[in-house]
Backbone as a ProteinNet text record, in pm:
[ID]
protein_1_A
[PRIMARY]
MAVPEVIPIAYEPKHRTETIGRYADGQFLASITYAFPEGFRPDDGWEEHKRLYTVLHTFDSEGRYRDSEVWCAGTWADQQRTPAGEFSVLSRARVHLAKLLRSLPRRSYTDIAIRPFRITVDGVMFGLLTGVDEGEAWAELYPDRLGFSEPWDGTYDT
[TERTIARY]
9996.2	9989.3	9911.9	9959.9	9895.2	9774.9	9690.2	9576.8	9632.1	9591.2	9639.9	9584.6	9655.1	9608.6	9477.1	9460	9338.6	9276.8	9150.4	9082.1	8998.7	9026.5	8943.8	8807.6	8704.2	8569.5	8516.7	8482.5	8439.8	8291.9	8262.6	8125	8063.5	7948.3	7876.5	7730.4	7690.9	7551	7456.9	7343.1	7239.6	7286.5	7392.8	7441.4	7459.2	7522.9	7527.4	7621.1	7701.8	7787.2	7746.4	7615.5	7566.8	7557.4	7569.8	7558	7688.3	7797.7	7928.5	7985.3	8076.5	8138.7	8211.2	8219.1	8289.5	8193.2	8226.7	8149.6	8246.8	8196.7	8282.6	8383.5	8347.1	8435.2	8508.6	8499.6	8570.2	8495.4	8479.2	8417.1	8298.5	8209.1	8095.1	8065.9	8004.5	7958.7	7821.3	7718.3	7582.4	7518	7425.6	7354.3	7227.8	7145.6	7030.3	7056.8	7055.6	7094.1	7019.6	6983.2	6927.7	7041.7	7020	7123.9	7061	7130.6	7097.7	7197.8	7158.9	7255.9	7364	7484	7592.3	7548.6	7586.5	7554	7414	7337	7199.6	7200.2	7110.9	7092.5	6949.6	6936.6	6802.8	6708.8	6586.3	6481.5	6349.4	6240.6	6110.2	6081.4	6151	6122.4	6222.6	6293.3	6398.3	6346.3	6219.6	6164.9	6165.8	6154.7	6156.8	6299.1	6398.9	6538.7	6613	6562.4	6625.1	6576.8	6671	6635.9	6690	6613.1	6656.8	6713.8	6839	6909.4	6939.8	6930	6983.8	7112.7	7221.3	7353.7	7427.1	7489	7577.6	7705.2	7815.9	7947.9	8021.5	8090.7	8171.3	8317.9	8403.6	8548.9	8614	8734.3	8805.5	8858.9	8927	8974.7	9081.3	9145.2	9246.3	9187.3	9054.6	8987.6	8977.7	9015.1	9003.7	8858.9	8810.2	8672.8	8646.1	8530.4	8491.4	8368.4	8258.8	8133.8	8037.3	7931.6	7826.1	7690.7	7593.3	7454.1	7389.9	7336.3	7274.3	7132.7	7034.6	6894	6819.7	6747.1	6668.5	6528.5	6493.1	6361.9	6255	6296.9	6202.2	6257.1	6172.4	6213.9	6156.1	6206.8	6153.9	6004.5	5968.2	5827.8	5743	5793.5	5721.1	5700.6	5805.5	5798.4	5694.9	5684.5	5586.7	5443.4	5425.2	5291.5	5245.8	5341.8	5311.2	5415.5	5395.2	5500.1	5514.2	5414.9	5422.5	5366.5	5392.5	5339.1	5437.3	5400.1	5491.2	5523.6	5442.8	5468.1	5542.8	5578.4	5655.8	5795.5	5856.3	5991.1	6088.7	6081	6173.4	6152.7	6028.8	6002.2	6057.8	6036	6088.4	6241	6304.4	6450.8	6501.1	6435.3	6476.6	6461.1	6351.4	6329.4	6438.7	6470.8	6573.3	6710.9	6743.3	6870.5	6879.1	6773	6772.9	6797	6734.8	6754.7	6900.5	6959.1	7099.1	7191.6	7168.4	7254	7239.8	7117.6	7096.8	7170.3	7197.9	7265.5	7415.2	7469.1	7612.9	7639.9	7705.8	7730.7	7826.6	7796	7878.4	7904.4	7800.7	7807.4	7826.1	7915.4	7928.9	7950.5	7891.8	7902.5	8021.4	8114	8238	8308	8417.5	8497.9	8547.9	8566.6	8624.5	8738.5	8813.3	8919	8920.7	8890	8875.1	8958	8983.1	9058.4	8961.4	9007.6	8921	8869.6	8747.3	8684.1	8579.6	8533.7	8431.2	8354.3	8220.6	8133.4	8023.9	7958.8	7846.1	7728.8	7613.6	7490.3	7379.4	7302.9	7194.1	7243.2	7368.1	7422.6	7462.5	7457.9	7493.7	7628.3	7718	7848.7	7840.5	7893.9	7906.3	8053.8	8105.8	8243.6	8306.5	8433.4	8517.5	8626.9	8618.5	8714.4	8812.6	8931.5	9033.6	9093	9158.3	9224.6	9298	9354.1	9423.5	9378.8	9329.7	9291.1	9366.1	9437.2	9513.6	9601.3	9663.4	9754.1	9687.9	9555.9	9482	9431.3	9472	9427.7	9287.7	9208	9070.8	9026.7	8921.3	8850.1	8702.2	8618.1	8474.8	8396.2	8297	8209.4	8091.7	8071.5	7962.4	7860	7733.1	7676.2	7639.8	7681.9	7646.5	7704.4	7812.4	7879.9	7937.5	8000.7	8072.8	8219.3	8275.1	8413	8507.1	8622.9	8725.8	8855.1	8930.4	9058	9141.3	9252.9	9339.2	9255.6	9277.4	9389.2	9366.5	9271.9	9243.3	9210	9118.9	9078	8941.8	8885.2	8758.3	8637.3	8653.8	8539.9	8515.7	8392.8	8356.4	8289.7	8290.7	8217.1	8115.2	8007	7906.8	7898.2
6418.7	6289.4	6304	6243.2	6246.9	6152.6	6173.4	6083.2	5947.6	5839.5	5707.7	5672.1	5585.5	5541	5466.3	5392.5	5315.2	5367.6	5408.1	5469.9	5363.7	5339.7	5245	5307.1	5224.8	5265.8	5157.6	5197.7	5102.9	5067.7	4940.4	4891.5	4926.3	4992.2	5026.5	4986.1	4874.2	4831.8	4940.4	4956.5	5053.2	5198.4	5220.3	5355.2	5368.9	5475.7	5506.7	5416.6	5337	5241.8	5097	5075.4	4940.4	4851.3	4909.9	4829.5	4835.5	4802.2	4789.7	4653.2	4605.1	4478.2	4414.9	4284	4204.9	4103.9	4065.2	3961.4	3882.1	3783.5	3689.6	3758.9	3872.1	3938	4060.4	4087.5	4203.5	4268.4	4401.3	4480.2	4558.1	4600.5	4681.5	4789.8	4895.3	5006.8	5044.8	5033.5	5061.6	5161.5	5240.7	5335.7	5384	5447.3	5522.7	5666	5758.5	5895	5996	6107.4	6219.4	6300.5	6359.8	6441.5	6542.7	6654	6755.3	6742.8	6779.8	6782.6	6886.8	6863.8	6960.5	7095.4	7201.6	7335.3	7380	7295.6	7332.1	7453.5	7546.8	7664.6	7660.6	7667.8	7659.4	7767.3	7726.3	7819.3	7760.7	7810.9	7763.7	7618.7	7563	7426.8	7323.8	7347.1	7255.3	7114	7101.1	6970.1	6876.2	6931.6	6850.8	6815.7	6885.7	6862.2	6771.5	6759.3	6673.1	6530.8	6445.1	6309.6	6206	6098.2	5987.9	5877.4	5842.2	5741.2	5617.3	5503.2	5377.9	5354.6	5330.5	5324.6	5197.4	5130.5	5017.7	5038	5059.8	5069.3	4938.9	4885.1	4765.2	4794.6	4719.2	4736.7	4599.4	4592	4464.3	4447.8	4338.6	4310.3	4409.1	4479.3	4580	4720.1	4731	4859.9	4944.4	4887.7	4962	4961.2	5078	5093	5000.4	4935.3	4843.4	4896.5	4922.8	4958.3	5018.6	5080.3	5134.7	5107.5	5085.5	5087.3	5198.9	5297.1	5413.2	5422.9	5423.8	5423.8	5531	5615.4	5721	5667.4	5668.6	5621.3	5728.8	5855.3	5966	6089.6	6188.6	6317	6336	6439.3	6478.3	6510.4	6579.1	6613.2	6486.8	6385.2	6257.7	6194.8	6198.8	6139.1	6212.3	6342.8	6418.6	6388.3	6360.3	6326.5	6189	6095.5	5959.3	5923	5971.9	5956.9	5816.9	5731.6	5597.9	5494.1	5369.8	5260.1	5211.4	5104.3	5038.4	5122	5223.9	5305.7	5435.7	5456.4	5576.2	5564.9	5678.5	5681.7	5605.9	5629.3	5563	5411.7	5366.4	5221.9	5160.3	5226.4	5173.9	5168.2	5270.9	5272.6	5156.9	5132.4	5022.4	4886.8	4867	4740.3	4721.1	4827.5	4816.8	4787.4	4852.8	4826.2	4679.9	4627.7	4486.8	4394.6	4426.6	4345.1	4350.8	4469.1	4482.6	4403.8	4415.3	4344.2	4192.8	4145.5	4001.2	3949.6	4037.2	3994.3	3970.3	4007.9	3991.9	3855.3	3765.3	3631	3633.8	3550.1	3535	3670.7	3749.2	3883	3872.9	3957.5	3970.9	4119.1	4163.1	4303.1	4318.8	4404.9	4421.5	4549.3	4584	4699.5	4679.8	4791.8	4787.6	4888.5	4883.1	4980.9	5001.3	5124.9	5152.1	5272.4	5278.7	5389.3	5498	5620.7	5729	5700.4	5746.8	5732	5841	5861.8	5963.7	5929.6	5934.9	5921.1	6026.9	6056.4	6148.3	6079.7	6080.9	6022.7	6125.9	6154.5	6253.1	6388.4	6422	6548.6	6548.2	6431.3	6417.4	6345.5	6401	6340	6232.9	6115.6	6004.7	5968.9	5940	5896.7	5921.2	5886.6	5912.5	6005.4	6130.2	6232.5	6259.3	6305.3	6334.9	6472.4	6525.1	6653.7	6691.7	6811.8	6868.1	7012.7	7049.7	7187.5	7233.9	7345.2	7402.5	7297.9	7213.3	7111.7	6986.8	6981.8	6865.8	6781	6654.4	6562.3	6512.3	6490.8	6444.4	6358.4	6281.4	6207.2	6223.6	6234.7	6250.1	6169.4	6097.2	6016.6	6102.9	6110.3	6190.5	6100.1	6136.8	6255.4	6236.7	6125.5	6094	6192.6	6258.5	6357.4	6294.8	6179.6	6116.7	6155	6216.3	6263.2	6172.5	6147	6062.3	6141.7	6117.9	6188.5	6111.8	6173.2	6109.1	6072.1	5960.4	5867.9	5762.5	5787.4	5695.9	5555.5	5551.6	5424.3	5376.6	5447.3	5407	5477	5546.4	5618.9	5745.3	5794.8	5910	6018.9	6138.9	6253.2	6293.7	6356.6	6406.5	6557.3
1621.2	1556	1424.2	1320.5	1188.9	1185.8	1087.8	1066.8	1023.9	1089.3	1045.9	907.9	836.6	704.8	713	820.6	844.2	974	966.9	1080.6	1153.5	1281.5	1355.6	1390.2	1385.8	1425.5	1519	1640.1	1743	1727.5	1738.8	1740.1	1875.3	1871.7	1994.9	1980.5	2042.3	2033.6	2085.8	2018.6	2054.7	2044.2	1967.4	1939.8	1788.9	1745.9	1603.1	1522.6	1588.8	1516.7	1547.4	1562.6	1592.7	1469.3	1349.7	1227	1147.4	1215.4	1150.7	1186.4	1103.6	1136.6	1020.4	1027.2	926.1	865.1	742.3	673.5	588	515.2	442.2	350.8	291.1	193.7	248	378.3	432.3	547.1	535.6	641.3	584.7	675	631	733	682.6	763.7	709.2	791.8	747	841.2	788.3	873.6	804.9	885.1	837.5	881	785.4	817.9	731.5	792.2	715.7	658.1	540.8	477.5	382.7	367.7	267.8	153.2	32.1	-77.7	-50.3	-104	-89.9	-146.3	-76.5	-121.3	-87.1	-18.4	17.4	109.1	82.8	166.6	221.8	354.8	414.5	359.8	336.4	296.6	344.3	295.1	341.9	304.6	207.4	164.7	210.1	320.4	363	386.9	429	461.5	341	221.4	98.8	55.5	109.8	71.2	168.8	291.3	391.7	366.6	322.9	280.7	377.8	392.9	477.9	390	416.7	337.7	420.7	354.6	406	328.4	402.2	341	384.2	288.5	318.5	238.2	309.4	246.7	276.2	177.6	200.1	169.7	238.7	231.5	231.8	177.5	186.5	328.8	354.1	490.5	536.8	442.5	476.2	489.6	475.2	492.2	367.2	251.7	125.6	79	39	-7	-124.2	-119.1	-224.8	-299.2	-226.8	-293.5	-192.1	-243.5	-158.3	-220.8	-135.1	-176.9	-95.7	-166	-102.6	-156.8	-65.6	-105.2	-27.4	-97.6	-34.1	-4.1	124.4	167.2	154.3	150.2	140.5	207.9	224.1	281.6	421.6	486.9	618.2	604.5	497.4	473.8	460.9	389.9	378.3	515.9	597.2	731.2	817.2	802.4	880.4	836.2	708.1	657.8	705.8	717.3	763.9	870	994.1	1096.1	1155.5	1136.6	1198.2	1101.6	1134.7	1054.5	950.2	884.1	790.2	667.4	637.4	519.1	551.3	678	711.9	651.1	627.1	570.2	659	789.1	880.7	881.6	879.5	875.3	747.5	634.5	507.4	510.5	568.6	577.5	663.7	775	864.1	797.2	724.8	653	547.1	474.8	370.8	431	543.3	609.4	652.3	710.3	752.2	632.9	519.2	398.1	352.5	352.3	311.9	404.1	533.2	628.4	614.3	591.1	571.5	448.2	351.8	228.8	248.6	363.4	389.1	451.4	377.8	431.3	550.9	649.4	770.9	838.5	849.6	909.4	1060.7	1114.7	1260.4	1291.1	1399.2	1439.8	1532.4	1490.4	1564.4	1518.1	1582.1	1541.5	1398.9	1328.8	1195	1187.3	1079.6	1051.6	900.6	857.7	714.6	672.8	542.9	484.8	437.9	433.2	384.3	242.9	216.8	85.3	72.4	-50.5	-75	-201.3	-191.1	-307.3	-295.8	-406.9	-406	-474	-406.8	-459.2	-437.3	-540.4	-531.4	-482	-511.2	-464.6	-318.2	-252.7	-111.5	-102.3	-21.4	-2.3	106.9	75.5	169.6	175.3	293	300.4	434.7	441.3	558	511.3	552.1	510.8	623.2	588.1	688.4	663.5	765.4	751.4	877.7	875.4	991	1003.1	1120.3	1149.4	1272.1	1258.5	1369.7	1437.6	1356.2	1407	1461.1	1459.9	1510.6	1394.9	1392.6	1288.1	1320.6	1216.6	1235.6	1117.7	1142.7	1038.5	1071.2	967.2	990.3	888.7	940.2	857.1	813.4	682.6	626.1	560.8	563.2	625.1	771	831.1	969.8	1071.1	1033.2	1118.8	1246.1	1230	1340.2	1326.1	1429.8	1425.6	1502.5	1445	1505.3	1516.4	1622.8	1642	1743.9	1783	1883	2004.7	2063.2	2045.3	1937.1	1844.8	1733.4	1784	1881.1	1940.1	1889.9	1791.8	1734	1792.1	1904.7	1961.3	1878.4	1885.3	1802.4	1885.6	1829.7	1881.8	1777.4	1822.2	1728.7	1735.2
[MASK]
++++++++++++++++++++++++++++++++++++++++++++++++++++++++++++++++++++++++++++++++++++++++++++++++++++++++++++++++++++++++++++++++++++++++++++++++++++++++++++++

Protein backbone atom coordinates (compact mmCIF):
# COMPACT_ATOMS: atom_id res chain seq x y z
CA MET A 1 0.00 0.00 0.00
CA ALA A 2 1.30 3.48 -0.87
CA VAL A 3 1.59 6.34 1.58
CA PRO A 4 -1.78 8.13 1.68
CA GLU A 5 -1.87 11.79 0.64
CA VAL A 6 -3.22 12.69 4.06
CA ILE A 7 -1.73 10.90 7.08
CA PRO A 8 -4.06 10.26 10.03
CA ILE A 9 -2.66 10.87 13.52
CA ALA A 10 -4.65 9.55 16.48
CA TYR A 11 -5.19 11.68 19.57
CA GLU A 12 -3.97 9.81 22.65
CA PRO A 13 -4.48 11.56 26.00
CA LYS A 14 -1.44 11.36 28.33
CA HIS A 15 0.73 10.12 25.46
CA ARG A 16 2.86 11.80 22.81
CA THR A 17 -0.10 12.90 20.69
CA GLU A 18 -2.07 14.52 23.54
CA THR A 19 -1.69 18.03 22.07
CA ILE A 20 -3.22 17.58 18.62
CA GLY A 21 -6.64 18.50 17.37
CA ARG A 22 -8.81 21.02 15.61
CA TYR A 23 -9.44 24.72 16.07
CA ALA A 24 -11.46 27.45 14.36
CA ASP A 25 -9.08 27.72 11.37
CA GLY A 26 -8.19 24.04 10.84
CA GLN A 27 -5.98 21.53 12.61
CA PHE A 28 -2.96 21.72 14.91
CA LEU A 29 -0.13 19.52 16.07
CA ALA A 30 1.88 20.67 19.10
CA SER A 31 4.66 19.08 21.12
CA ILE A 32 7.65 19.55 23.35
CA THR A 33 10.63 17.67 21.98
CA TYR A 34 14.40 17.47 22.27
CA ALA A 35 16.35 17.64 19.01
CA PHE A 36 19.86 17.87 17.61
CA PRO A 37 20.68 19.98 14.54
CA GLU A 38 20.91 18.07 11.26
CA GLY A 39 24.36 16.62 10.70
CA PHE A 40 25.24 16.72 14.40
CA ARG A 41 27.96 14.26 15.38
CA PRO A 42 28.18 13.27 19.05
CA ASP A 43 31.22 14.53 20.92
CA ASP A 44 32.05 15.69 24.42
CA GLY A 45 29.76 18.72 24.13
CA TRP A 46 26.52 17.03 23.06
CA GLU A 47 24.67 18.43 26.09
CA GLU A 48 24.96 21.95 24.65
CA HIS A 49 23.65 20.83 21.23
CA LYS A 50 20.58 18.88 22.41
CA ARG A 51 17.84 21.52 22.50
CA LEU A 52 14.33 21.43 23.90
CA TYR A 53 11.73 22.91 21.55
CA THR A 54 8.11 23.89 21.96
CA VAL A 55 6.44 23.42 18.59
CA LEU A 56 3.03 24.34 17.17
CA HIS A 57 2.26 23.41 13.56
CA THR A 58 -1.04 24.51 12.03
CA PHE A 59 -2.87 23.12 9.01
CA ASP A 60 -6.04 23.95 7.13
CA SER A 61 -9.08 21.68 7.45
CA GLU A 62 -7.81 19.56 4.53
CA GLY A 63 -4.47 18.94 6.27
CA ARG A 64 -2.38 21.33 4.17
CA TYR A 65 0.50 22.87 6.10
CA ARG A 66 -0.14 26.46 7.10
CA ASP A 67 2.49 27.66 9.60
CA SER A 68 4.72 26.76 12.53
CA GLU A 69 5.84 28.40 15.71
CA VAL A 70 9.06 26.82 16.96
CA TRP A 71 10.65 28.08 20.18
CA CYS A 72 13.82 26.81 21.86
CA ALA A 73 13.47 26.72 25.65
CA GLY A 74 17.12 25.79 26.21
CA THR A 75 19.56 22.90 26.09
CA TRP A 76 19.98 19.61 27.90
CA ALA A 77 22.92 21.22 29.73
CA ASP A 78 20.65 24.09 30.89
CA GLN A 79 18.10 21.57 32.15
CA GLN A 80 20.78 19.72 34.13
CA ARG A 81 21.94 22.96 35.76
CA THR A 82 18.37 23.84 36.83
CA PRO A 83 16.44 20.54 36.82
CA ALA A 84 13.34 21.74 38.67
CA GLY A 85 11.30 24.83 39.36
CA GLU A 86 9.75 27.52 37.23
CA PHE A 87 13.06 28.47 35.60
CA SER A 88 13.95 24.96 34.39
CA VAL A 89 14.02 24.45 30.63
CA LEU A 90 11.21 21.91 30.80
CA SER A 91 9.00 24.21 32.91
CA ARG A 92 9.55 27.11 30.50
CA ALA A 93 8.71 24.83 27.55
CA ARG A 94 5.48 23.66 29.19
CA VAL A 95 4.40 27.24 29.99
CA HIS A 96 5.09 28.31 26.40
CA LEU A 97 3.16 25.34 24.99
CA ALA A 98 0.16 26.18 27.18
CA LYS A 99 0.27 29.78 25.91
CA LEU A 100 0.38 28.63 22.28
CA LEU A 101 -2.51 26.24 22.75
CA ARG A 102 -4.61 28.91 24.50
CA SER A 103 -4.13 31.13 21.42
CA LEU A 104 -6.08 28.67 19.23
CA PRO A 105 -9.75 29.70 19.14
CA ARG A 106 -12.34 26.94 19.69
CA ARG A 107 -9.59 24.36 20.28
CA SER A 108 -10.56 20.70 20.76
CA TYR A 109 -8.26 17.72 21.19
CA THR A 110 -9.01 15.01 18.69
CA ASP A 111 -7.59 12.95 15.81
CA ILE A 112 -6.12 14.87 12.89
CA ALA A 113 -5.14 14.08 9.30
CA ILE A 114 -2.32 16.10 7.72
CA ARG A 115 -0.22 16.17 4.58
CA PRO A 116 3.56 15.78 4.61
CA PHE A 117 5.56 18.97 5.19
CA ARG A 118 9.09 19.98 6.12
CA ILE A 119 10.72 23.07 7.64
CA THR A 120 14.12 23.72 9.17
CA VAL A 121 14.64 25.97 12.20
CA ASP A 122 18.02 26.43 13.94
CA GLY A 123 19.40 23.67 11.72
CA VAL A 124 16.76 21.23 13.07
CA MET A 125 14.32 19.53 10.71
CA PHE A 126 10.64 19.59 11.70
CA GLY A 127 7.94 17.93 9.66
CA LEU A 128 6.09 14.85 8.53
CA LEU A 129 8.20 13.00 5.99
CA THR A 130 7.19 9.99 3.91
CA GLY A 131 8.93 7.28 1.95
CA VAL A 132 9.13 3.63 0.98
CA ASP A 133 11.81 1.24 2.25
CA GLU A 134 11.98 -2.34 0.98
CA GLY A 135 8.44 -2.03 -0.32
CA GLU A 136 7.05 -0.74 2.98
CA ALA A 137 5.47 2.72 2.98
CA TRP A 138 6.06 4.93 6.01
CA ALA A 139 5.60 8.42 7.41
CA GLU A 140 7.61 9.87 10.31
CA LEU A 141 7.14 12.98 12.39
CA TYR A 142 10.40 14.83 13.05
CA PRO A 143 12.08 15.49 15.37
CA ASP A 144 9.61 13.61 17.59
CA ARG A 145 10.41 10.33 15.80
CA LEU A 146 6.83 9.07 15.68
CA GLY A 147 6.43 6.52 12.90
CA PHE A 148 3.22 5.80 11.00
CA SER A 149 2.50 2.96 8.57
CA GLU A 150 -0.12 0.46 7.48
CA PRO A 151 -2.94 0.16 8.31
CA TRP A 152 -2.73 4.01 8.40
CA ASP A 153 -5.12 4.23 11.34
CA GLY A 154 -3.28 7.06 13.11
CA THR A 155 -1.42 4.94 15.66
CA TYR A 156 2.33 5.41 15.89
CA ASP A 157 5.52 3.57 16.78
CA THR A 158 8.58 5.10 18.40
